[in-house]
């Protein structure tokens, strides 16, 4: 009998853990305040979108991560943040390695958003920062809000959290021990001043063991909300009458679970190709989600113009300065520097899900390699202009960056 009880306790524990993997933003979307916000946003987009769409400038967005921890395991390593930043840029720019998993029926409507996320390098007062704040708290856990007229504790230093930075100039992301959901978003202008931003459980950021949301796409999903997107099924509880206001996403009865096989049909889309369960705004497992549509991209461009028109700020956006030169030299070597048409990078030990990036002085990625397994990489740099660059290399346990100089 004892073993039977333990077995059922184990099964229930798994079930409880899994039921928490739901976006807490749904509370806001289905509230009267949320419904009014999305109606106003859609009216604005229908009226103003033609002028917004003509803007071809890459939007550079500084992020600040607030790591609010009570226990040591919640105080995640900087490398986890760097990995999450990489995932955000790849997924929004459609440079993710799993684009080939998008079914051919939906590839024609897939889209890429011309945005560059990076860590803030300046505080609101102009001081230097890494863009990663660490706050130890006596609060053991934080919950997704259901009342938007009261302060959100995670975003208040005097309530055990961490005060937000200027939400006109930065996107704030809080990492904590979150109960009830994987993550949630407070879209700009809908909550109390300073409460705008994204909150995520510490076990669901970057590449983690927090299956099934373990590939960093919880924050990709929430960033979609921050830019104005609703859930792909329209949050209508299966009536087929709801809408996400996007013309190129199929009508969908409810959220998807697990990792479905294609095609997946339902009452709202009963014929192939069915519903778009691989969309970032669904609830499928991280391994199954791999796309935004062009309609969603257009909507996000207009949504940013509606809610955060002044967020583009490359002067306050960068990535960390050089660190741990001795550690770097033990793991990575590169030649020559200054370099011209080619750069050879060698590794003394295998990287774990390694990533290599070359960035310019503005923090923009000009060369990217992912999932590195070879012991060396020869990089063609002939197309780079003369100047200063930064070689950024990281994996699950290591991060470092070195300055490079390109010559003729």
mmCIF file of C-alpha atoms in Angstrom:
data_model
loop_
_atom_site.group_PDB
_atom_site.id
_atom_site.type_symbol
_atom_site.label_atom_id
_atom_site.label_comp_id
_atom_site.label_asym_id
_atom_site.label_seq_id
_atom_site.Cartn_x
_atom_site.Cartn_y
_atom_site.Cartn_z
ATOM 1 C CA UNK A 1 0.000 0.000 0.000
ATOM 2 C CA UNK A 2 2.854 2.397 0.868
ATOM 3 C CA UNK A 3 4.325 1.999 -2.616
ATOM 4 C CA UNK A 4 0.942 2.630 -4.227
ATOM 5 C CA UNK A 5 0.535 5.824 -2.207
ATOM 6 C CA UNK A 6 4.033 6.951 -3.140
ATOM 7 C CA UNK A 7 3.330 6.183 -6.796
ATOM 8 C CA UNK A 8 0.177 8.296 -6.826
ATOM 9 C CA UNK A 9 1.986 11.076 -4.966
ATOM 10 C CA UNK A 10 4.656 11.012 -7.672
ATOM 11 C CA UNK A 11 2.071 11.138 -10.469
ATOM 12 C CA UNK A 12 0.195 13.976 -8.774
ATOM 13 C CA UNK A 13 3.441 15.900 -8.333
ATOM 14 C CA UNK A 14 4.118 15.640 -12.054
ATOM 15 C CA UNK A 15 0.568 16.711 -12.851
ATOM 16 C CA UNK A 16 0.735 19.712 -10.523
ATOM 17 C CA UNK A 17 4.064 20.772 -12.001
ATOM 18 C CA UNK A 18 2.718 20.504 -15.518
ATOM 19 C CA UNK A 19 -0.490 22.437 -14.813
ATOM 20 C CA UNK A 20 1.621 25.369 -13.665
ATOM 21 C CA UNK A 21 3.188 25.655 -17.105
ATOM 22 C CA UNK A 22 0.512 28.113 -18.270
ATOM 23 C CA UNK A 23 1.011 31.752 -19.175
ATOM 24 C CA UNK A 24 -0.260 33.978 -16.375
ATOM 25 C CA UNK A 25 -0.999 36.760 -18.890
ATOM 26 C CA UNK A 26 -4.267 34.973 -19.670
ATOM 27 C CA UNK A 27 -5.753 36.539 -16.507
ATOM 28 C CA UNK A 28 -5.151 39.982 -17.984
ATOM 29 C CA UNK A 29 -6.229 39.101 -21.537
ATOM 30 C CA UNK A 30 -9.629 37.810 -20.398
ATOM 31 C CA UNK A 31 -10.251 40.651 -17.911
ATOM 32 C CA UNK A 32 -12.374 43.666 -18.882
ATOM 33 C CA UNK A 33 -9.281 45.852 -18.731
ATOM 34 C CA UNK A 34 -7.435 43.471 -21.014
ATOM 35 C CA UNK A 35 -10.306 43.182 -23.485
ATOM 36 C CA UNK A 36 -10.523 46.979 -23.711
ATOM 37 C CA UNK A 37 -6.767 47.252 -24.224
ATOM 38 C CA UNK A 38 -6.720 44.823 -27.146
ATOM 39 C CA UNK A 39 -9.720 46.515 -28.783
ATOM 40 C CA UNK A 40 -7.971 49.898 -28.522
ATOM 41 C CA UNK A 41 -4.708 48.432 -29.774
ATOM 42 C CA UNK A 42 -6.411 46.802 -32.749
ATOM 43 C CA UNK A 43 -8.253 50.021 -33.638
ATOM 44 C CA UNK A 44 -4.956 51.902 -33.565
ATOM 45 C CA UNK A 45 -3.233 49.295 -35.717
ATOM 46 C CA UNK A 46 -6.005 49.274 -38.320
ATOM 47 C CA UNK A 47 -5.779 53.063 -38.546
ATOM 48 C CA UNK A 48 -2.053 53.689 -38.243
ATOM 49 C CA UNK A 49 -0.322 50.559 -39.501
ATOM 50 C CA UNK A 50 0.472 51.714 -43.098
ATOM 51 C CA UNK A 51 2.714 54.503 -41.752
ATOM 52 C CA UNK A 52 4.312 52.199 -39.190
ATOM 53 C CA UNK A 53 5.084 49.442 -41.684
ATOM 54 C CA UNK A 54 7.283 51.733 -43.781
ATOM 55 C CA UNK A 55 9.865 52.003 -40.968
ATOM 56 C CA UNK A 56 12.843 49.801 -41.951
ATOM 57 C CA UNK A 57 15.191 50.650 -39.060
ATOM 58 C CA UNK A 58 16.269 47.809 -36.788
ATOM 59 C CA UNK A 59 14.720 48.410 -33.381
ATOM 60 C CA UNK A 60 17.390 48.063 -30.696
ATOM 61 C CA UNK A 61 15.897 47.271 -27.283
ATOM 62 C CA UNK A 62 17.821 47.338 -23.984
ATOM 63 C CA UNK A 63 16.772 44.725 -21.444
ATOM 64 C CA UNK A 64 17.381 44.687 -17.709
ATOM 65 C CA UNK A 65 17.094 41.387 -15.835
ATOM 66 C CA UNK A 66 16.181 41.467 -12.140
ATOM 67 C CA UNK A 67 17.184 38.151 -10.532
ATOM 68 C CA UNK A 68 15.250 38.055 -7.258
ATOM 69 C CA UNK A 69 16.312 35.003 -5.268
ATOM 70 C CA UNK A 70 15.605 33.435 -1.897
ATOM 71 C CA UNK A 71 17.536 30.161 -2.302
ATOM 72 C CA UNK A 72 20.933 29.637 -4.011
ATOM 73 C CA UNK A 73 19.496 27.665 -6.953
ATOM 74 C CA UNK A 74 17.297 30.648 -7.826
ATOM 75 C CA UNK A 75 20.353 32.889 -8.233
ATOM 76 C CA UNK A 76 20.990 31.741 -11.799
ATOM 77 C CA UNK A 77 24.333 32.184 -13.557
ATOM 78 C CA UNK A 78 24.934 35.067 -15.964
ATOM 79 C CA UNK A 79 25.433 32.534 -18.765
ATOM 80 C CA UNK A 80 21.746 31.560 -18.482
ATOM 81 C CA UNK A 81 20.789 35.178 -19.196
ATOM 82 C CA UNK A 82 23.164 35.346 -22.166
ATOM 83 C CA UNK A 83 21.657 32.168 -23.552
ATOM 84 C CA UNK A 84 18.146 33.576 -23.144
ATOM 85 C CA UNK A 85 19.196 36.749 -24.944
ATOM 86 C CA UNK A 86 20.505 34.618 -27.783
ATOM 87 C CA UNK A 87 17.218 32.687 -27.960
ATOM 88 C CA UNK A 88 15.177 35.900 -28.047
ATOM 89 C CA UNK A 89 17.170 37.333 -30.937
ATOM 90 C CA UNK A 90 17.194 34.095 -32.912
ATOM 91 C CA UNK A 91 13.486 33.386 -32.495
ATOM 92 C CA UNK A 92 12.293 36.908 -33.274
ATOM 93 C CA UNK A 93 14.678 37.261 -36.234
ATOM 94 C CA UNK A 94 13.770 33.733 -37.408
ATOM 95 C CA UNK A 95 17.344 32.572 -37.169
ATOM 96 C CA UNK A 96 16.452 29.713 -34.817
ATOM 97 C CA UNK A 97 17.986 26.360 -35.699
ATOM 98 C CA UNK A 98 14.600 24.584 -35.868
ATOM 99 C CA UNK A 99 12.951 26.638 -38.625
ATOM 100 C CA UNK A 100 13.075 23.480 -40.746
ATOM 101 C CA UNK A 101 10.469 22.011 -38.370
ATOM 102 C CA UNK A 102 7.885 24.529 -39.548
ATOM 103 C CA UNK A 103 5.453 22.600 -41.784
ATOM 104 C CA UNK A 104 5.652 23.617 -45.447
ATOM 105 C CA UNK A 105 1.981 24.634 -45.319
ATOM 106 C CA UNK A 106 2.879 27.397 -42.842
ATOM 107 C CA UNK A 107 6.384 28.382 -43.976
ATOM 108 C CA UNK A 108 5.014 30.846 -46.514
ATOM 109 C CA UNK A 109 3.416 32.945 -43.753
ATOM 110 C CA UNK A 110 6.335 32.794 -41.294
ATOM 111 C CA UNK A 111 7.885 36.132 -40.419
ATOM 112 C CA UNK A 112 10.949 37.768 -38.865
ATOM 113 C CA UNK A 113 10.907 40.886 -36.704
ATOM 114 C CA UNK A 114 13.754 43.340 -37.321
ATOM 115 C CA UNK A 115 14.655 43.780 -33.670
ATOM 116 C CA UNK A 116 17.864 43.421 -31.670
ATOM 117 C CA UNK A 117 17.601 42.662 -27.960
ATOM 118 C CA UNK A 118 20.630 43.377 -25.823
ATOM 119 C CA UNK A 119 21.561 43.996 -22.222
ATOM 120 C CA UNK A 120 21.469 47.539 -20.903
ATOM 121 C CA UNK A 121 24.921 49.046 -20.446
ATOM 122 C CA UNK A 122 23.735 52.225 -18.711
ATOM 123 C CA UNK A 123 21.450 52.743 -15.745
ATOM 124 C CA UNK A 124 18.730 55.418 -15.928
ATOM 125 C CA UNK A 125 21.251 57.715 -14.185
ATOM 126 C CA UNK A 126 23.936 57.067 -16.796
ATOM 127 C CA UNK A 127 26.107 54.747 -14.712
ATOM 128 C CA UNK A 128 27.672 51.599 -16.150
ATOM 129 C CA UNK A 129 25.820 48.306 -15.694
ATOM 130 C CA UNK A 130 25.828 44.751 -17.002
ATOM 131 C CA UNK A 131 22.041 44.807 -17.329
ATOM 132 C CA UNK A 132 21.764 42.027 -14.726
ATOM 133 C CA UNK A 133 20.657 42.946 -11.196
ATOM 134 C CA UNK A 134 20.726 40.530 -8.268
ATOM 135 C CA UNK A 135 18.475 41.006 -5.255
ATOM 136 C CA UNK A 136 18.314 38.583 -2.331
ATOM 137 C CA UNK A 137 14.863 38.461 -0.773
ATOM 138 C CA UNK A 138 13.206 36.997 2.302
ATOM 139 C CA UNK A 139 10.133 36.244 0.177
ATOM 140 C CA UNK A 140 10.039 32.541 -0.686
ATOM 141 C CA UNK A 141 7.820 32.859 -3.781
ATOM 142 C CA UNK A 142 5.826 35.301 -5.897
ATOM 143 C CA UNK A 143 2.483 34.767 -7.653
ATOM 144 C CA UNK A 144 0.950 35.901 -10.936
ATOM 145 C CA UNK A 145 -1.337 38.890 -10.237
ATOM 146 C CA UNK A 146 -5.109 38.740 -10.649
ATOM 147 C CA UNK A 147 -5.808 42.265 -9.363
ATOM 148 C CA UNK A 148 -4.133 44.876 -11.542
ATOM 149 C CA UNK A 149 -5.035 47.819 -9.303
ATOM 150 C CA UNK A 150 -2.609 46.812 -6.542
ATOM 151 C CA UNK A 151 1.214 46.811 -6.626
ATOM 152 C CA UNK A 152 2.971 43.683 -7.874
ATOM 153 C CA UNK A 153 5.419 42.674 -5.082
ATOM 154 C CA UNK A 154 8.122 41.297 -7.406
ATOM 155 C CA UNK A 155 8.418 44.805 -8.887
ATOM 156 C CA UNK A 156 8.709 46.633 -5.567
ATOM 157 C CA UNK A 157 11.910 46.670 -3.523
ATOM 158 C CA UNK A 158 9.942 47.497 -0.373
ATOM 159 C CA UNK A 159 7.766 44.408 -0.937
ATOM 160 C CA UNK A 160 10.634 41.952 -1.370
ATOM 161 C CA UNK A 161 11.189 42.445 -5.093
ATOM 162 C CA UNK A 162 13.211 44.851 -7.252
ATOM 163 C CA UNK A 163 12.103 48.270 -8.497
ATOM 164 C CA UNK A 164 11.736 48.576 -12.255
ATOM 165 C CA UNK A 165 13.878 50.835 -14.382
ATOM 166 C CA UNK A 166 12.300 53.488 -16.629
ATOM 167 C CA UNK A 167 9.788 51.458 -18.647
ATOM 168 C CA UNK A 168 9.890 54.018 -21.467
ATOM 169 C CA UNK A 169 13.549 53.193 -22.095
ATOM 170 C CA UNK A 170 14.009 49.581 -20.957
ATOM 171 C CA UNK A 171 12.099 46.317 -20.940
ATOM 172 C CA UNK A 172 12.296 44.909 -17.420
ATOM 173 C CA UNK A 173 12.379 41.132 -16.917
ATOM 174 C CA UNK A 174 12.124 39.678 -13.405
ATOM 175 C CA UNK A 175 13.367 36.146 -12.671
ATOM 176 C CA UNK A 176 12.111 34.586 -9.436
ATOM 177 C CA UNK A 177 10.450 31.600 -7.786
ATOM 178 C CA UNK A 178 7.071 32.095 -9.461
ATOM 179 C CA UNK A 179 4.005 30.084 -8.461
ATOM 180 C CA UNK A 180 0.969 29.302 -10.587
ATOM 181 C CA UNK A 181 2.492 29.891 -14.015
ATOM 182 C CA UNK A 182 5.708 29.718 -15.973
ATOM 183 C CA UNK A 183 5.655 33.438 -16.719
ATOM 184 C CA UNK A 184 3.393 36.445 -17.198
ATOM 185 C CA UNK A 185 3.459 39.869 -18.820
ATOM 186 C CA UNK A 186 2.204 43.312 -17.828
ATOM 187 C CA UNK A 187 1.795 45.182 -21.148
ATOM 188 C CA UNK A 188 2.780 48.847 -21.126
ATOM 189 C CA UNK A 189 0.178 51.270 -19.802
ATOM 190 C CA UNK A 190 -2.201 48.718 -18.285
ATOM 191 C CA UNK A 191 -0.839 48.303 -14.780
ATOM 192 C CA UNK A 192 0.346 50.617 -12.042
ATOM 193 C CA UNK A 193 3.347 52.811 -12.949
ATOM 194 C CA UNK A 194 6.516 50.746 -12.837
ATOM 195 C CA UNK A 195 4.727 47.401 -13.137
ATOM 196 C CA UNK A 196 5.219 47.013 -16.900
ATOM 197 C CA UNK A 197 7.403 44.070 -17.875
ATOM 198 C CA UNK A 198 7.820 40.309 -17.867
ATOM 199 C CA UNK A 199 8.132 37.886 -14.939
ATOM 200 C CA UNK A 200 9.470 34.342 -15.402
ATOM 201 C CA UNK A 201 10.153 31.353 -13.155
ATOM 202 C CA UNK A 202 13.884 30.820 -12.654
ATOM 203 C CA UNK A 203 13.654 27.262 -13.989
ATOM 204 C CA UNK A 204 12.204 28.322 -17.345
ATOM 205 C CA UNK A 205 14.745 30.809 -18.647
ATOM 206 C CA UNK A 206 17.452 29.872 -21.120
ATOM 207 C CA UNK A 207 18.211 26.193 -21.639
ATOM 208 C CA UNK A 208 17.195 24.404 -18.433
ATOM 209 C CA UNK A 209 15.895 21.088 -17.139
ATOM 210 C CA UNK A 210 12.429 22.611 -16.622
ATOM 211 C CA UNK A 211 10.727 20.292 -19.119
ATOM 212 C CA UNK A 212 8.573 20.845 -21.144
ATOM 213 C CA UNK A 213 9.317 24.592 -21.166
ATOM 214 C CA UNK A 214 13.087 24.306 -21.145
ATOM 215 C CA UNK A 215 14.323 26.024 -24.306
ATOM 216 C CA UNK A 216 13.809 29.664 -23.407
ATOM 217 C CA UNK A 217 10.548 30.135 -25.250
ATOM 218 C CA UNK A 218 8.492 31.157 -22.245
ATOM 219 C CA UNK A 219 10.091 34.599 -22.491
ATOM 220 C CA UNK A 220 9.734 34.591 -26.292
ATOM 221 C CA UNK A 221 6.001 33.971 -25.756
ATOM 222 C CA UNK A 222 5.770 36.709 -23.111
ATOM 223 C CA UNK A 223 7.700 39.198 -25.241
ATOM 224 C CA UNK A 224 5.080 38.597 -27.927
ATOM 225 C CA UNK A 225 2.469 39.662 -25.361
ATOM 226 C CA UNK A 226 4.535 42.714 -24.437
ATOM 227 C CA UNK A 227 4.521 43.755 -28.102
ATOM 228 C CA UNK A 228 0.730 43.374 -28.291
ATOM 229 C CA UNK A 229 0.041 39.776 -29.354
ATOM 230 C CA UNK A 230 -2.775 37.712 -27.888
ATOM 231 C CA UNK A 231 -2.791 33.939 -27.643
ATOM 232 C CA UNK A 232 -3.245 32.292 -31.003
ATOM 233 C CA UNK A 233 -6.588 30.676 -30.056
ATOM 234 C CA UNK A 234 -8.154 34.013 -29.091
ATOM 235 C CA UNK A 235 -8.767 33.063 -25.431
ATOM 236 C CA UNK A 236 -12.404 32.148 -26.129
ATOM 237 C CA UNK A 237 -12.571 28.744 -24.380
ATOM 238 C CA UNK A 238 -13.268 26.813 -27.565
ATOM 239 C CA UNK A 239 -16.189 28.778 -29.027
ATOM 240 C CA UNK A 240 -14.319 29.658 -32.262
ATOM 241 C CA UNK A 241 -15.763 33.175 -31.923
ATOM 242 C CA UNK A 242 -12.651 34.721 -30.371
ATOM 243 C CA UNK A 243 -9.824 36.268 -32.351
ATOM 244 C CA UNK A 244 -6.156 37.092 -32.000
ATOM 245 C CA UNK A 245 -6.677 39.878 -34.603
ATOM 246 C CA UNK A 246 -4.128 38.210 -36.922
ATOM 247 C CA UNK A 247 -5.308 37.306 -40.433
ATOM 248 C CA UNK A 248 -2.724 34.620 -41.225
ATOM 249 C CA UNK A 249 -3.131 32.478 -38.079
ATOM 250 C CA UNK A 250 -5.781 29.731 -38.395
ATOM 251 C CA UNK A 251 -8.837 29.848 -36.162
ATOM 252 C CA UNK A 252 -8.172 27.616 -33.159
ATOM 253 C CA UNK A 253 -10.528 26.231 -30.524
ATOM 254 C CA UNK A 254 -8.162 26.177 -27.552
ATOM 255 C CA UNK A 255 -4.513 26.013 -26.568
ATOM 256 C CA UNK A 256 -2.345 23.082 -27.640
ATOM 257 C CA UNK A 257 -0.549 20.796 -25.204
ATOM 258 C CA UNK A 258 2.414 18.433 -25.422
ATOM 259 C CA UNK A 259 4.074 18.229 -28.846
ATOM 260 C CA UNK A 260 1.378 17.348 -31.412
ATOM 261 C CA UNK A 261 1.928 15.691 -34.753
ATOM 262 C CA UNK A 262 1.172 17.674 -37.895
ATOM 263 C CA UNK A 263 -1.500 18.196 -39.060
ATOM 264 C CA UNK A 264 -3.530 18.894 -35.923
ATOM 265 C CA UNK A 265 -7.176 19.714 -36.631
ATOM 266 C CA UNK A 266 -9.901 20.840 -34.244
ATOM 267 C CA UNK A 267 -13.477 22.123 -34.249
ATOM 268 C CA UNK A 268 -12.435 25.562 -35.531
ATOM 269 C CA UNK A 269 -10.004 24.317 -38.202
ATOM 270 C CA UNK A 270 -11.310 20.821 -39.049
ATOM 271 C CA UNK A 271 -9.340 20.419 -42.278
ATOM 272 C CA UNK A 272 -5.612 20.166 -43.004
ATOM 273 C CA UNK A 273 -3.303 21.983 -42.352
ATOM 274 C CA UNK A 274 -5.326 22.569 -39.195
ATOM 275 C CA UNK A 275 -4.099 24.708 -36.305
ATOM 276 C CA UNK A 276 -0.688 26.343 -35.954
ATOM 277 C CA UNK A 277 0.452 24.572 -32.784
ATOM 278 C CA UNK A 278 4.096 25.423 -33.557
ATOM 279 C CA UNK A 279 3.414 29.149 -33.101
ATOM 280 C CA UNK A 280 5.186 30.864 -30.206
ATOM 281 C CA UNK A 281 1.840 32.207 -28.955
ATOM 282 C CA UNK A 282 0.437 28.711 -28.335
ATOM 283 C CA UNK A 283 1.103 26.517 -25.271
ATOM 284 C CA UNK A 284 2.864 23.624 -27.028
ATOM 285 C CA UNK A 285 6.129 22.410 -25.556
ATOM 286 C CA UNK A 286 9.177 24.567 -26.254
ATOM 287 C CA UNK A 287 10.641 21.922 -28.564
ATOM 288 C CA UNK A 288 7.538 22.217 -30.774
ATOM 289 C CA UNK A 289 7.309 26.007 -31.103
ATOM 290 C CA UNK A 290 9.353 27.649 -33.847
ATOM 291 C CA UNK A 291 7.564 30.535 -35.584
ATOM 292 C CA UNK A 292 5.726 33.828 -35.661
ATOM 293 C CA UNK A 293 3.651 34.678 -38.725
ATOM 294 C CA UNK A 294 4.216 37.758 -40.870
ATOM 295 C CA UNK A 295 0.856 39.016 -39.665
ATOM 296 C CA UNK A 296 2.044 38.728 -36.073
ATOM 297 C CA UNK A 297 5.289 40.503 -36.981
ATOM 298 C CA UNK A 298 3.366 43.383 -38.562
ATOM 299 C CA UNK A 299 1.130 43.549 -35.505
ATOM 300 C CA UNK A 300 4.130 43.658 -33.152
ATOM 301 C CA UNK A 301 5.725 46.503 -35.128
ATOM 302 C CA UNK A 302 2.557 48.546 -34.757
ATOM 303 C CA UNK A 303 2.073 47.373 -31.178
ATOM 304 C CA UNK A 304 5.513 48.635 -30.180
ATOM 305 C CA UNK A 305 4.735 51.977 -31.790
ATOM 306 C CA UNK A 306 1.492 52.131 -29.772
ATOM 307 C CA UNK A 307 2.820 51.154 -26.341
ATOM 308 C CA UNK A 308 6.597 51.741 -26.299
ATOM 309 C CA UNK A 309 7.389 54.247 -29.099
ATOM 310 C CA UNK A 310 10.608 55.431 -27.405
ATOM 311 C CA UNK A 311 12.092 52.023 -26.606
ATOM 312 C CA UNK A 312 14.606 52.094 -29.500
ATOM 313 C CA UNK A 313 17.791 53.115 -27.694
ATOM 314 C CA UNK A 314 21.088 51.703 -29.031
ATOM 315 C CA UNK A 315 23.171 54.099 -26.915
ATOM 316 C CA UNK A 316 22.088 52.360 -23.695
ATOM 317 C CA UNK A 317 22.204 48.878 -25.171
ATOM 318 C CA UNK A 318 25.226 46.644 -25.274
ATOM 319 C CA UNK A 319 26.684 43.486 -23.802
ATOM 320 C CA UNK A 320 29.108 42.915 -20.905
ATOM 321 C CA UNK A 321 32.695 44.127 -21.041
ATOM 322 C CA UNK A 322 35.684 41.801 -21.094
ATOM 323 C CA UNK A 323 35.910 39.451 -18.114
ATOM 324 C CA UNK A 324 38.046 36.590 -16.883
ATOM 325 C CA UNK A 325 40.929 36.932 -19.363
ATOM 326 C CA UNK A 326 42.855 34.075 -17.718
ATOM 327 C CA UNK A 327 39.825 31.788 -17.856
ATOM 328 C CA UNK A 328 39.187 32.808 -21.462
ATOM 329 C CA UNK A 329 42.759 32.019 -22.548
ATOM 330 C CA UNK A 330 42.521 28.564 -20.956
ATOM 331 C CA UNK A 331 39.437 27.665 -22.988
ATOM 332 C CA UNK A 332 39.564 29.773 -26.152
ATOM 333 C CA UNK A 333 42.349 30.970 -28.417
ATOM 334 C CA UNK A 334 42.020 33.026 -31.587
ATOM 335 C CA UNK A 335 44.390 34.156 -34.310
ATOM 336 C CA UNK A 336 45.261 36.647 -35.692
ATOM 337 C CA UNK A 337 44.288 39.833 -33.863
ATOM 338 C CA UNK A 338 44.226 42.295 -35.553
ATOM 339 C CA UNK A 339 42.580 40.190 -38.264
ATOM 340 C CA UNK A 340 41.783 40.704 -41.926
ATOM 341 C CA UNK A 341 39.861 38.214 -44.081
ATOM 342 C CA UNK A 342 39.816 35.227 -41.719
ATOM 343 C CA UNK A 343 39.802 34.501 -37.998
ATOM 344 C CA UNK A 344 40.640 31.097 -36.506
ATOM 345 C CA UNK A 345 39.033 30.308 -33.136
ATOM 346 C CA UNK A 346 40.086 27.169 -31.231
ATOM 347 C CA UNK A 347 38.666 25.526 -28.096
ATOM 348 C CA UNK A 348 40.702 23.528 -25.567
ATOM 349 C CA UNK A 349 37.613 21.662 -24.325
ATOM 350 C CA UNK A 350 34.200 20.935 -25.853
ATOM 351 C CA UNK A 351 31.567 23.584 -25.236
ATOM 352 C CA UNK A 352 28.111 22.617 -23.976
ATOM 353 C CA UNK A 353 25.625 24.045 -26.502
ATOM 354 C CA UNK A 354 28.264 26.626 -27.372
ATOM 355 C CA UNK A 355 27.556 29.887 -29.168
ATOM 356 C CA UNK A 356 30.007 32.258 -30.849
ATOM 357 C CA UNK A 357 29.088 35.763 -31.911
ATOM 358 C CA UNK A 358 30.987 38.704 -33.335
ATOM 359 C CA UNK A 359 29.382 42.049 -32.506
ATOM 360 C CA UNK A 360 30.106 45.587 -33.596
ATOM 361 C CA UNK A 361 30.422 48.581 -31.272
ATOM 362 C CA UNK A 362 26.643 49.089 -31.315
ATOM 363 C CA UNK A 363 26.055 45.562 -30.024
ATOM 364 C CA UNK A 364 24.689 44.307 -33.361
ATOM 365 C CA UNK A 365 25.529 40.710 -34.258
ATOM 366 C CA UNK A 366 27.528 40.531 -37.496
ATOM 367 C CA UNK A 367 28.459 36.837 -37.310
ATOM 368 C CA UNK A 368 26.826 33.959 -35.449
ATOM 369 C CA UNK A 369 27.690 30.295 -34.873
ATOM 370 C CA UNK A 370 25.566 28.025 -32.682
ATOM 371 C CA UNK A 371 25.710 24.522 -31.218
ATOM 372 C CA UNK A 372 29.476 24.390 -31.630
ATOM 373 C CA UNK A 373 30.991 20.902 -31.312
ATOM 374 C CA UNK A 374 34.205 21.191 -33.364
ATOM 375 C CA UNK A 375 37.514 22.017 -31.675
ATOM 376 C CA UNK A 376 38.080 24.975 -34.008
ATOM 377 C CA UNK A 377 36.160 27.300 -36.301
ATOM 378 C CA UNK A 378 37.544 29.274 -39.245
ATOM 379 C CA UNK A 379 35.468 32.408 -39.749
ATOM 380 C CA UNK A 380 35.349 34.344 -43.017
ATOM 381 C CA UNK A 381 35.526 37.997 -41.995
ATOM 382 C CA UNK A 382 36.250 39.496 -45.408
ATOM 383 C CA UNK A 383 32.913 41.328 -45.557
ATOM 384 C CA UNK A 384 33.394 43.119 -42.241
ATOM 385 C CA UNK A 385 34.447 46.756 -42.398
ATOM 386 C CA UNK A 386 37.537 48.012 -40.594
ATOM 387 C CA UNK A 387 37.078 48.780 -36.925
ATOM 388 C CA UNK A 388 36.610 47.340 -33.450
ATOM 389 C CA UNK A 389 34.513 44.222 -32.800
ATOM 390 C CA UNK A 390 33.867 41.904 -29.878
ATOM 391 C CA UNK A 391 34.179 38.118 -29.935
ATOM 392 C CA UNK A 392 31.556 36.703 -27.574
ATOM 393 C CA UNK A 393 31.628 33.014 -26.638
ATOM 394 C CA UNK A 394 29.454 31.222 -24.120
ATOM 395 C CA UNK A 395 27.852 27.920 -23.245
ATOM 396 C CA UNK A 396 25.855 26.616 -20.281
ATOM 397 C CA UNK A 397 28.772 27.072 -17.858
ATOM 398 C CA UNK A 398 31.065 29.682 -19.381
ATOM 399 C CA UNK A 399 30.911 33.196 -20.750
ATOM 400 C CA UNK A 400 33.569 35.581 -21.967
ATOM 401 C CA UNK A 401 34.185 38.294 -24.500
ATOM 402 C CA UNK A 402 37.316 39.721 -26.122
ATOM 403 C CA UNK A 403 38.011 42.761 -28.248
ATOM 404 C CA UNK A 404 38.997 42.266 -31.894
ATOM 405 C CA UNK A 405 40.370 44.720 -34.450
ATOM 406 C CA UNK A 406 39.614 44.391 -38.168
ATOM 407 C CA UNK A 407 42.209 45.791 -40.583
ATOM 408 C CA UNK A 408 42.558 45.709 -44.368
#
